[in-house]
Amino acid sequence: MVSNKKNLIVVGNGMVGFKFLEKFVGLGGNGEYNIRVFGDEPRPAYDRVHLTEYFSGKTAEDLTLGSRSWYEENGIELTTGTRITGLNRDAKKVTAGGEDFYYDKLVIATGSTPF
């Protein structure tokens, strides 16, 4: 079955990437777009602000912002443990794991570098 939906790629599955997806889905964006999010880390987005609470008893699941099932339920293809290694804005594609992924819209939510 061919989809008439546009393709949205989100690069970065940290707090900002997740919050963007949460708001986008809340506004019905998943009805208009096929959504794929890439995260370099092996797990879904988690609350980095409260990460130190992990050492006082919180579990990784407690800190998780959205479970894998949340992504599935909202029609979002979550790709973890995968780094984007190429970006071609003219061709509207990103490369990850030697494969190209085409987009209509791209959101780069990779955070910042601490000083």
mmCIF file of C-alpha atoms in Angstrom:
data_model
loop_
_atom_site.group_PDB
_atom_site.id
_atom_site.type_symbol
_atom_site.label_atom_id
_atom_site.label_comp_id
_atom_site.label_asym_id
_atom_site.label_seq_id
_atom_site.Cartn_x
_atom_site.Cartn_y
_atom_site.Cartn_z
ATOM 1 C CA MET A 1 0.000 0.000 0.000
ATOM 2 C CA VAL A 2 1.405 3.379 -1.016
ATOM 3 C CA SER A 3 1.177 6.133 1.570
ATOM 4 C CA ASN A 4 0.211 9.669 0.618
ATOM 5 C CA LYS A 5 1.865 10.922 3.774
ATOM 6 C CA LYS A 6 4.975 13.071 3.713
ATOM 7 C CA ASN A 7 8.134 11.871 5.456
ATOM 8 C CA LEU A 8 9.473 13.541 8.582
ATOM 9 C CA ILE A 9 12.851 12.574 9.987
ATOM 10 C CA VAL A 10 13.942 13.645 13.443
ATOM 11 C CA VAL A 11 17.667 13.373 14.133
ATOM 12 C CA GLY A 12 18.186 13.088 17.875
ATOM 13 C CA ASN A 13 16.110 11.235 20.424
ATOM 14 C CA GLY A 14 17.033 13.128 23.539
ATOM 15 C CA MET A 15 14.696 15.275 25.616
ATOM 16 C CA VAL A 16 14.186 17.924 22.933
ATOM 17 C CA GLY A 17 13.592 15.404 20.154
ATOM 18 C CA PHE A 18 11.089 13.531 22.313
ATOM 19 C CA LYS A 19 9.256 16.684 23.423
ATOM 20 C CA PHE A 20 9.026 17.771 19.782
ATOM 21 C CA LEU A 21 7.496 14.399 18.852
ATOM 22 C CA GLU A 22 5.094 14.547 21.781
ATOM 23 C CA LYS A 23 3.838 17.988 20.718
ATOM 24 C CA PHE A 24 3.790 17.073 17.013
ATOM 25 C CA VAL A 25 1.694 13.973 17.676
ATOM 26 C CA GLY A 26 -0.547 15.991 20.004
ATOM 27 C CA LEU A 27 -1.275 18.342 17.115
ATOM 28 C CA GLY A 28 -2.084 15.419 14.802
ATOM 29 C CA GLY A 29 1.133 15.559 12.791
ATOM 30 C CA ASN A 30 1.361 11.774 12.704
ATOM 31 C CA GLY A 31 -1.765 11.772 10.556
ATOM 32 C CA GLU A 32 0.019 13.789 7.869
ATOM 33 C CA TYR A 33 3.569 12.419 8.161
ATOM 34 C CA ASN A 34 5.390 9.120 8.314
ATOM 35 C CA ILE A 35 7.731 9.829 11.208
ATOM 36 C CA ARG A 36 11.131 8.275 11.781
ATOM 37 C CA VAL A 37 13.433 9.280 14.621
ATOM 38 C CA PHE A 38 17.109 8.370 14.911
ATOM 39 C CA GLY A 39 18.918 8.238 18.222
ATOM 40 C CA ASP A 40 22.593 7.471 18.713
ATOM 41 C CA GLU A 41 21.994 5.927 22.138
ATOM 42 C CA PRO A 42 20.741 2.334 22.472
ATOM 43 C CA ARG A 43 17.555 3.248 24.366
ATOM 44 C CA PRO A 44 14.585 5.575 23.868
ATOM 45 C CA ALA A 45 14.748 9.140 25.206
ATOM 46 C CA TYR A 46 15.189 9.526 28.942
ATOM 47 C CA ASP A 47 15.204 12.363 31.453
ATOM 48 C CA ARG A 48 18.832 13.467 31.503
ATOM 49 C CA VAL A 49 18.102 16.293 33.933
ATOM 50 C CA HIS A 50 17.271 13.769 36.662
ATOM 51 C CA LEU A 51 19.877 11.201 35.659
ATOM 52 C CA THR A 52 21.644 11.411 39.016
ATOM 53 C CA GLU A 53 18.477 9.990 40.600
ATOM 54 C CA TYR A 54 19.454 6.696 38.977
ATOM 55 C CA PHE A 55 22.083 6.387 41.693
ATOM 56 C CA SER A 56 19.488 6.881 44.436
ATOM 57 C CA GLY A 57 17.129 4.138 43.288
ATOM 58 C CA LYS A 58 15.334 5.289 40.158
ATOM 59 C CA THR A 59 15.406 2.737 37.357
ATOM 60 C CA ALA A 60 16.148 3.332 33.697
ATOM 61 C CA GLU A 61 12.434 2.763 33.066
ATOM 62 C CA ASP A 62 11.554 5.454 35.652
ATOM 63 C CA LEU A 63 13.647 7.940 33.700
ATOM 64 C CA THR A 64 12.336 6.913 30.260
ATOM 65 C CA LEU A 65 10.263 9.654 28.640
ATOM 66 C CA GLY A 66 8.462 7.425 26.154
ATOM 67 C CA SER A 67 8.499 3.643 25.943
ATOM 68 C CA ARG A 68 9.058 1.841 22.677
ATOM 69 C CA SER A 69 5.346 1.069 22.682
ATOM 70 C CA TRP A 70 4.572 4.823 22.855
ATOM 71 C CA TYR A 71 6.464 5.324 19.587
ATOM 72 C CA GLU A 72 4.673 2.359 17.988
ATOM 73 C CA GLU A 73 1.236 3.494 19.187
ATOM 74 C CA ASN A 74 1.858 6.907 17.640
ATOM 75 C CA GLY A 75 3.091 5.567 14.318
ATOM 76 C CA ILE A 76 6.695 6.643 14.898
ATOM 77 C CA GLU A 77 9.525 4.450 13.683
ATOM 78 C CA LEU A 78 12.185 4.616 16.380
ATOM 79 C CA THR A 79 15.732 3.731 15.372
ATOM 80 C CA THR A 80 18.105 3.609 18.335
ATOM 81 C CA GLY A 81 21.827 2.969 18.442
ATOM 82 C CA THR A 82 22.187 4.520 15.004
ATOM 83 C CA ARG A 83 24.190 7.595 14.146
ATOM 84 C CA ILE A 84 23.417 9.782 11.146
ATOM 85 C CA THR A 85 26.620 9.826 9.112
ATOM 86 C CA GLY A 86 25.504 11.907 6.158
ATOM 87 C CA LEU A 87 23.135 14.721 5.313
ATOM 88 C CA ASN A 88 22.351 15.864 1.781
ATOM 89 C CA ARG A 89 19.982 18.815 1.914
ATOM 90 C CA ASP A 90 19.707 19.088 -1.868
ATOM 91 C CA ALA A 91 18.595 15.448 -2.212
ATOM 92 C CA LYS A 92 16.616 15.667 1.058
ATOM 93 C CA LYS A 93 18.163 12.571 2.553
ATOM 94 C CA VAL A 94 20.124 11.421 5.555
ATOM 95 C CA THR A 95 22.443 8.431 5.663
ATOM 96 C CA ALA A 96 22.646 5.986 8.549
ATOM 97 C CA GLY A 97 24.274 2.577 8.572
ATOM 98 C CA GLY A 98 25.074 2.904 4.870
ATOM 99 C CA GLU A 99 21.385 3.351 3.992
ATOM 100 C CA ASP A 100 19.693 6.501 2.705
ATOM 101 C CA PHE A 101 16.455 7.806 4.199
ATOM 102 C CA TYR A 102 14.510 10.477 2.334
ATOM 103 C CA TYR A 103 12.500 13.226 3.962
ATOM 104 C CA ASP A 104 10.129 16.042 3.159
ATOM 105 C CA LYS A 105 10.857 17.731 6.491
ATOM 106 C CA LEU A 106 13.885 17.322 8.733
ATOM 107 C CA VAL A 107 14.240 18.236 12.396
ATOM 108 C CA ILE A 108 17.710 18.213 13.913
ATOM 109 C CA ALA A 109 17.412 17.887 17.676
ATOM 110 C CA THR A 110 20.901 16.827 18.654
ATOM 111 C CA GLY A 111 21.304 19.112 21.637
ATOM 112 C CA SER A 112 24.364 21.085 22.473
ATOM 113 C CA THR A 113 27.924 20.474 23.530
ATOM 114 C CA PRO A 114 28.700 21.251 27.151
ATOM 115 C CA PHE A 115 31.627 23.585 27.732
#
